[in-house]
Coordinates of C-alpha atoms and ligand atoms in Angstrom, one line a residue:
M28 CA 21.1 30.2 -7.6
D29 CA 17.7 28.6 -7.9
K30 CA 15.8 28.7 -4.7
I31 CA 12.4 27.0 -4.4
L32 CA 10.0 27.2 -1.5
V33 CA 7.9 24.1 -1.0
L34 CA 4.7 24.5 1.1
N35 CA 2.4 21.9 2.5
S36 CA -0.7 23.7 3.9
G37 CA -2.9 21.7 6.4
S38 CA -6.0 22.9 8.1
T39 CA -4.1 24.3 11.1
S40 CA -0.5 24.1 10.0
V41 CA 1.9 25.0 7.1
K42 CA 5.0 23.0 6.6
F43 CA 7.8 24.6 4.6
Q44 CA 11.2 23.7 3.0
L45 CA 13.5 26.0 1.2
F46 CA 15.6 24.2 -1.5
N47 CA 18.6 25.3 -3.4
M48 CA 18.2 23.6 -6.8
E49 CA 21.0 23.5 -9.2
K50 CA 21.2 21.2 -12.2
G51 CA 21.8 17.7 -10.8
Y52 CA 22.1 18.9 -7.3
H53 CA 19.8 20.0 -4.4
E54 CA 20.2 21.2 -0.9
V55 CA 17.7 21.8 1.8
I56 CA 18.6 25.3 3.1
T57 CA 16.0 25.3 6.0
K58 CA 12.7 23.7 6.9
G59 CA 10.1 23.9 9.5
M60 CA 6.4 24.5 10.2
V61 CA 3.9 27.0 11.4
D62 CA 1.6 25.3 13.8
R63 CA -1.8 25.9 15.5
I64 CA -3.0 28.4 12.9
G65 CA -6.1 30.2 14.3
L66 CA -5.6 28.6 17.7
A67 CA -4.1 29.7 21.0
G68 CA -0.3 29.3 21.1
S69 CA 0.3 29.5 17.4
K70 CA 4.0 29.4 16.5
I71 CA 6.7 28.9 13.9
I72 CA 9.1 26.0 14.6
V73 CA 12.3 25.8 12.5
K74 CA 13.6 22.3 12.7
A75 CA 16.7 22.0 10.6
D76 CA 18.3 25.4 10.3
N77 CA 22.0 25.0 9.4
E78 CA 22.8 27.3 12.3
H79 CA 20.3 26.5 15.0
D80 CA 16.7 25.4 15.6
F81 CA 14.2 27.8 17.1
T82 CA 10.6 28.2 18.1
M83 CA 8.7 31.5 18.2
E84 CA 5.2 32.0 19.5
T85 CA 3.2 34.7 17.7
P86 CA -0.5 35.1 17.0
I87 CA -1.3 33.6 13.6
N88 CA -4.9 33.8 12.5
N89 CA -4.9 32.3 9.0
H90 CA -2.8 30.8 6.2
K91 CA -1.9 34.3 4.9
D92 CA -0.5 35.2 8.4
A93 CA 1.3 31.9 8.5
I94 CA 3.0 32.3 5.2
K95 CA 3.9 35.9 6.0
V96 CA 5.7 34.6 9.1
V97 CA 7.6 32.1 7.0
L98 CA 8.6 34.7 4.4
D99 CA 9.7 37.1 7.1
Y100 CA 11.9 34.4 8.7
L101 CA 13.3 33.5 5.3
L102 CA 14.0 37.1 4.4
K103 CA 15.8 37.6 7.7
K104 CA 18.0 34.5 7.5
H105 CA 18.2 33.0 4.0
L106 CA 17.0 35.4 1.3
K107 CA 18.2 38.8 0.4
N108 CA 14.9 39.6 -1.2
T109 CA 12.0 37.6 -2.6
D110 CA 13.4 37.9 -6.2
E111 CA 15.9 35.2 -5.0
L112 CA 13.0 32.8 -4.9
S113 CA 12.5 31.2 -8.3
A114 CA 9.1 29.7 -7.5
V115 CA 6.8 28.3 -4.8
G116 CA 5.7 24.6 -5.1
H117 CA 2.6 23.6 -3.3
R118 CA 1.5 20.2 -2.2
M119 CA -2.2 19.9 -3.2
G120 CA -4.5 17.1 -2.1
H121 CA -6.7 16.4 -5.0
G122 CA -6.4 17.0 -8.7
G123 CA -9.5 15.0 -9.6
E124 CA -9.4 13.8 -13.2
Y125 CA -8.0 17.2 -14.3
F126 CA -4.3 16.7 -13.4
D127 CA -2.0 13.8 -14.1
K128 CA 1.1 15.8 -13.3
S129 CA 2.3 19.0 -11.6
V130 CA 1.3 22.3 -13.2
I131 CA 2.1 26.0 -13.2
I132 CA -0.8 27.9 -11.6
D133 CA -2.9 30.1 -13.9
E134 CA -6.5 31.1 -13.9
D135 CA -7.7 28.0 -15.7
V136 CA -5.8 25.8 -13.2
M137 CA -7.2 27.7 -10.3
E138 CA -10.7 27.1 -11.6
K139 CA -10.1 23.4 -11.8
I140 CA -8.6 23.3 -8.4
Y141 CA -11.7 25.1 -6.9
D142 CA -13.8 22.5 -8.7
T143 CA -12.0 19.6 -6.9
I144 CA -12.7 21.0 -3.4
P145 CA -16.0 19.0 -3.1
L146 CA -13.9 15.8 -3.6
I147 CA -11.8 16.6 -0.5
P148 CA -14.0 18.8 1.6
L149 CA -12.1 18.3 4.9
H150 CA -8.5 19.1 3.6
G151 CA -9.1 20.8 0.2
P152 CA -9.8 24.3 1.5
A153 CA -6.5 24.5 3.4
F154 CA -4.4 23.6 0.4
V155 CA -6.2 26.3 -1.5
H156 CA -5.8 28.9 1.3
G157 CA -2.0 28.3 1.0
L158 CA -2.1 29.0 -2.7
E159 CA -4.3 32.1 -2.3
A160 CA -2.0 33.4 0.4
V161 CA 1.1 33.2 -1.8
T162 CA -0.8 34.9 -4.7
E163 CA -1.6 37.8 -2.3
L164 CA 1.8 38.0 -0.7
L165 CA 4.0 37.4 -3.8
P166 CA 1.7 38.4 -6.7
N167 CA 4.2 37.8 -9.5
K168 CA 5.8 34.7 -8.3
V169 CA 5.5 31.5 -10.3
Q170 CA 3.6 28.9 -8.4
V171 CA 3.3 25.2 -9.0
A172 CA 0.8 22.7 -7.7
T173 CA 1.7 19.0 -7.2
F174 CA -1.3 16.8 -6.5
D175 CA -1.3 13.8 -4.2
S176 CA -3.7 12.0 -6.6
A177 CA -2.0 12.9 -9.9
Y178 CA 0.4 10.0 -10.1
H179 CA -2.4 7.5 -10.0
Q180 CA -4.2 9.0 -13.0
S181 CA -2.4 6.3 -15.1
M182 CA -4.6 3.6 -13.5
K183 CA -6.9 1.8 -16.0
K184 CA -10.7 2.0 -15.7
S185 CA -10.8 -1.6 -14.4
A186 CA -8.6 -0.5 -11.5
Y187 CA -10.4 2.8 -10.7
L188 CA -14.1 2.3 -11.4
Y189 CA -16.2 1.0 -8.5
A190 CA -18.8 -1.6 -9.3
I191 CA -21.7 0.7 -8.4
P192 CA -24.2 2.3 -10.9
E193 CA -22.1 4.3 -13.4
E194 CA -24.1 7.5 -12.8
Y195 CA -22.2 7.9 -9.5
Y196 CA -19.0 8.1 -11.5
K197 CA -20.4 10.2 -14.4
N198 CA -22.4 12.7 -12.3
H199 CA -20.7 12.6 -8.9
R200 CA -17.1 11.7 -9.8
I201 CA -17.0 8.7 -7.5
R202 CA -14.1 6.5 -8.4
R203 CA -10.7 5.4 -7.0
Y204 CA -8.3 8.3 -7.1
G205 CA -5.6 7.2 -4.8
F206 CA -3.3 9.4 -2.7
H207 CA 0.4 9.5 -1.5
G208 CA 1.1 9.8 -5.2
T209 CA 4.0 12.2 -4.8
S210 CA 5.6 9.7 -2.4
H211 CA 5.0 6.7 -4.7
N212 CA 6.3 8.6 -7.7
Y213 CA 9.5 9.5 -5.8
I214 CA 9.9 5.9 -4.8
S215 CA 9.5 4.9 -8.5
H216 CA 12.3 7.3 -9.6
I217 CA 14.8 6.3 -6.8
T218 CA 14.0 2.6 -7.4
K219 CA 14.8 3.0 -11.1
D220 CA 18.1 4.5 -10.2
I221 CA 18.9 1.6 -7.9
L222 CA 17.7 -1.2 -10.2
G223 CA 19.1 0.4 -13.3
F224 CA 15.8 -0.2 -15.1
Q225 CA 12.1 0.6 -14.7
G226 CA 10.7 -2.7 -13.4
K227 CA 7.7 -4.1 -11.5
V228 CA 7.7 -2.3 -8.2
I229 CA 5.5 -2.5 -5.1
S230 CA 5.8 0.6 -3.0
C231 CA 4.6 0.5 0.6
H232 CA 4.2 3.9 2.2
L233 CA 3.6 3.0 5.8
G234 CA 3.1 6.1 7.9
G235 CA 0.2 7.0 10.1
G236 CA -1.8 7.0 6.9
A237 CA -0.6 4.2 4.7
S238 CA -1.0 3.0 1.2
I239 CA 0.5 0.5 -1.2
C240 CA 1.0 1.1 -4.9
A241 CA 1.7 -1.3 -7.8
I242 CA 4.1 0.4 -10.3
D243 CA 4.9 -0.9 -13.7
K244 CA 7.6 0.8 -15.8
G245 CA 7.3 3.9 -13.7
K246 CA 3.5 4.2 -13.8
S247 CA 0.9 3.6 -11.1
V248 CA -1.2 0.6 -12.0
D249 CA -3.2 0.3 -8.9
T250 CA -3.2 1.6 -5.3
T251 CA -5.0 0.9 -2.1
M252 CA -6.5 4.3 -1.2
G253 CA -9.6 5.1 -3.1
Y254 CA -12.2 7.8 -3.4
T255 CA -10.8 9.0 0.0
P256 CA -7.6 8.1 1.9
S257 CA -9.8 5.9 4.2
A258 CA -9.6 2.8 2.0
G259 CA -7.0 0.1 1.7
I260 CA -4.7 -1.5 4.3
I261 CA -5.0 -1.1 8.1
M262 CA -3.7 2.3 9.2
S263 CA -2.9 3.9 12.6
T264 CA -6.4 5.1 13.2
R265 CA -8.3 4.2 9.9
S266 CA -9.9 0.8 9.3
G267 CA -9.0 0.5 5.7
D268 CA -11.1 -1.7 3.5
M269 CA -14.2 -3.3 5.0
D270 CA -17.7 -4.5 4.0
P271 CA -19.5 -1.3 2.7
Y272 CA -22.7 -2.3 4.5
I273 CA -21.0 -2.0 8.0
P274 CA -21.2 1.8 8.3
L275 CA -24.9 1.7 7.2
H276 CA -25.7 -1.1 9.6
I277 CA -24.1 0.8 12.5
M278 CA -25.9 4.0 11.6
K279 CA -29.2 2.2 11.4
T280 CA -28.9 0.0 14.5
Q281 CA -26.9 2.3 16.8
N282 CA -28.6 5.5 15.9
K283 CA -25.3 7.2 14.8
T284 CA -24.9 10.1 12.4
A285 CA -22.7 9.9 9.3
D286 CA -20.2 12.2 11.0
E287 CA -20.1 10.0 14.1
V288 CA -19.5 6.9 12.0
N289 CA -16.9 8.8 9.9
T290 CA -15.0 9.7 13.1
M291 CA -15.2 6.1 14.3
F292 CA -13.7 4.6 11.1
N293 CA -11.1 7.3 10.5
K294 CA -10.0 8.3 14.0
Q295 CA -10.8 5.3 16.3
S296 CA -10.2 2.3 14.1
G297 CA -7.2 0.6 12.6
M298 CA -4.4 -0.1 15.0
F299 CA -6.0 2.2 17.5
G300 CA -9.2 0.2 17.4
L301 CA -7.5 -3.2 17.6
T302 CA -5.3 -2.2 20.6
N303 CA -7.7 -0.2 22.8
G304 CA -6.1 3.1 22.0
H305 CA -2.5 2.7 20.7
S306 CA -2.0 4.4 17.4
D307 CA 1.8 4.7 17.4
M308 CA 3.5 1.6 16.0
R309 CA 6.5 2.0 18.4
D310 CA 4.2 1.8 21.4
I311 CA 2.3 -1.2 19.9
I312 CA 5.5 -3.1 19.2
E313 CA 6.8 -2.4 22.7
S314 CA 3.6 -3.4 24.4
A315 CA 3.5 -6.6 22.3
E316 CA 7.0 -7.4 23.5
N317 CA 5.8 -6.9 27.1
G318 CA 3.1 -9.4 26.6
D319 CA 0.1 -7.3 25.5
K320 CA -2.0 -9.8 23.5
D321 CA -4.1 -7.2 21.7
C322 CA -1.0 -5.4 20.5
A323 CA 0.5 -8.7 19.3
F324 CA -2.7 -9.5 17.4
A325 CA -2.8 -6.0 15.9
I326 CA 0.7 -6.5 14.5
E327 CA -0.3 -9.8 13.0
A328 CA -3.5 -8.3 11.5
Y329 CA -1.4 -5.3 10.1
V330 CA 1.2 -7.6 8.5
Y331 CA -1.6 -9.8 7.1
S332 CA -3.3 -6.8 5.5
L333 CA 0.1 -5.9 3.8
V334 CA 0.9 -9.4 2.6
K335 CA -2.6 -9.9 1.2
T336 CA -2.3 -6.7 -0.8
I337 CA 1.3 -7.3 -1.9
G338 CA 0.2 -10.7 -3.2
A339 CA -2.7 -9.2 -5.1
Y340 CA -0.4 -6.6 -6.7
I341 CA 2.2 -9.3 -7.7
A342 CA -0.6 -10.9 -9.6
V343 CA -1.7 -7.6 -11.1
L344 CA 1.9 -6.8 -12.2
G345 CA 2.6 -10.4 -13.3
G346 CA 5.7 -10.5 -11.0
I347 CA 7.8 -8.3 -8.9
D348 CA 11.4 -6.9 -9.2
A349 CA 11.5 -4.8 -6.0
L350 CA 9.4 -4.3 -2.9
V351 CA 10.0 -0.9 -1.3
F352 CA 9.3 0.2 2.3
T353 CA 9.0 4.0 3.0
A354 CA 7.6 6.5 5.6
G355 CA 7.7 6.2 9.4
I356 CA 7.0 2.5 9.9
G357 CA 8.5 1.4 6.6
E358 CA 11.7 3.2 7.2
N359 CA 12.1 2.4 10.9
S360 CA 10.6 -0.9 11.8
P361 CA 12.8 -4.0 11.1
L362 CA 10.1 -6.1 12.7
I363 CA 7.3 -5.2 10.3
R364 CA 9.7 -5.5 7.3
R365 CA 10.9 -8.9 8.5
K366 CA 7.4 -10.3 9.2
V367 CA 6.2 -9.2 5.7
C368 CA 9.3 -10.5 3.9
E369 CA 9.2 -13.9 5.7
R370 CA 5.8 -14.5 4.2
L371 CA 7.1 -13.7 0.8
S372 CA 10.1 -16.0 0.9
Y373 CA 8.2 -18.3 -1.5
L374 CA 9.2 -15.8 -4.2
G375 CA 12.9 -16.5 -3.6
L376 CA 13.0 -13.3 -1.6
N377 CA 15.9 -13.5 0.9
L378 CA 16.0 -10.8 3.5
D379 CA 19.5 -10.0 4.9
E380 CA 18.7 -10.0 8.6
E381 CA 21.8 -8.0 9.5
K382 CA 21.1 -5.2 7.0
N383 CA 17.4 -5.2 8.0
N384 CA 18.4 -4.6 11.6
L385 CA 20.8 -1.7 10.9
R386 CA 19.5 1.7 11.9
P387 CA 19.1 3.5 9.7
A388 CA 18.6 0.6 7.3
P389 CA 20.7 0.6 4.2
Q390 CA 19.0 1.1 0.8
E391 CA 19.0 -2.6 0.0
I392 CA 18.2 -5.2 2.7
T393 CA 18.1 -8.4 0.7
T394 CA 21.0 -10.9 0.1
S395 CA 22.8 -10.8 -3.3
D396 CA 21.1 -14.0 -4.5
S397 CA 17.6 -12.8 -3.6
K398 CA 15.2 -13.0 -6.6
V399 CA 13.3 -9.9 -5.4
K400 CA 15.1 -6.8 -4.1
V401 CA 13.8 -5.3 -0.9
L402 CA 14.6 -1.6 -0.6
V403 CA 14.2 1.0 2.2
I404 CA 13.9 4.5 0.8
P405 CA 13.2 7.5 3.1
A406 CA 10.1 9.3 1.9
N407 CA 10.8 12.7 0.5
E408 CA 7.6 14.3 -1.0
E409 CA 9.0 17.8 -0.6
L410 CA 12.1 17.0 -2.8
M411 CA 9.8 15.6 -5.5
I412 CA 7.7 18.8 -5.4
A413 CA 10.9 20.9 -5.5
E414 CA 12.2 18.9 -8.5
E415 CA 8.9 19.1 -10.4
T416 CA 8.7 22.8 -9.7
F417 CA 12.3 23.3 -10.9
E418 CA 11.6 21.4 -14.1
L419 CA 8.5 23.4 -14.9
I420 CA 10.2 26.8 -14.3
S421 CA 13.2 25.6 -16.4
E422 CA 10.8 24.8 -19.3
L423 CA 9.1 28.1 -18.8
K424 CA 12.4 30.0 -18.9
D425 CA 13.4 28.1 -22.1
K426 CA 10.0 29.0 -23.7
E427 CA 10.5 32.6 -22.8
A428 CA 14.0 32.6 -24.1
M429 CA 12.8 31.1 -27.5
A430 CA 10.0 33.8 -27.7
V431 CA 12.5 36.6 -27.4
Ligands
ADP232 P1 2.5 10.5 9.0 O1 3.3 11.7 8.4 O2 1.6 9.8 8.1 O3 1.9 10.8 10.4 P2 5.1 9.1 9.4 O4 5.6 8.7 8.1 O5 5.8 10.1 10.2 O6 3.5 9.4 9.3 O7 5.0 7.8 10.3 C1 4.4 7.8 11.5 C2 4.4 6.3 12.1 O8 5.8 5.8 12.0 C3 3.9 6.2 13.5 O9 2.9 5.2 13.6 C4 5.2 5.8 14.2 O10 4.9 4.9 15.3 C5 6.0 5.0 13.2 N1 7.4 4.9 13.6 C6 8.3 5.8 13.7 N2 9.5 5.2 14.1 C7 9.2 3.9 14.3 C8 10.0 2.8 14.7 N3 11.2 2.9 15.1 N4 9.4 1.6 14.8 C9 8.1 1.4 14.4 N5 7.3 2.5 14.0 C10 7.9 3.7 13.9

């Protein structure tokens, strides 16, 4: 049995999923998270154990402690020993221009990963702490890194280069990288299975953070997030795209520091900024239904930002075969899907209202005569990481077998 542990290390949390991967088949054995690392009340929460869910509070000072707690739990309940674990797959934030796919960790890869930390100073160190912790705790275990930016390395220079002096690209690596790549890649794979061919796909990952990706024949052609995940469509608390002079103007005239302006655009803007403090789309929809005008306006602005981007990406792709909704809002909000699809009816896109309103929504929510298919696909970045890890260790085993 091939068991793969997938880890997603954040600054104060580690999410984990243990997969059983067999050729053409996978099963989530257990999943959960360690929360509040380095803070009071740190704990491990197991959400989907086959037998029962549980929470255990215990002091957890750093990522090594956190992963040790996860391994102890797995050894108690799901693994006879750590040899049963074929590999550990890590979600990594940034691969810079080094990585366009998942890779097995070795010294050279580690050096490149360290070199990408300045590109993602806030979240980069946590991802690396997760990797280092596994290296210490399971020194001989194969580890794989899957990068959030890697899928978008297929973008052409015209899509990724900003129109600023080129020295900022050449000397400071400033360009569009894009994120949510593992999710968009997963959507591309599942959509191909549904369509039966690799077509022109627009993938809308609408969670708290949100991005849209234009995909042609399985490859990312363009995406809304940029040098950082702050760019693109309106998000829960991030403004998305705006005039680049605005932050400078605010700093100059309101006497604010770069950090203060950063907090304002990333934590107090987007839907939160437009609604006087609501960031959860469920609350916003409910308040709008109860007559809150700001919330109603914010929904219109959100939909407008999606439709404008989808229109641009249809132009970039030269058409569209499938529009896909994924992540919290994409999977769960019939209202947002309907409002977006209504404005795309000129394409011959016919939403099936009944299917759109079913919860959970079926995979396809358009009528059989619709010229564009609209799909709802649950996000599953962890499975994508597990599959890529499994593929890489299978290749490694084949190579080792040939060498013998
Ligand atoms: P992230 O991991 O980026 O925080 P998720 O993919 O979990 O995000 O999505 C979170 C968002 O999904 C929240 O804004 C939440 O309001 C929204 N969401 C969840 N369920 C619904 C629903 N039924 N209707 C509208 N929005 C929803």
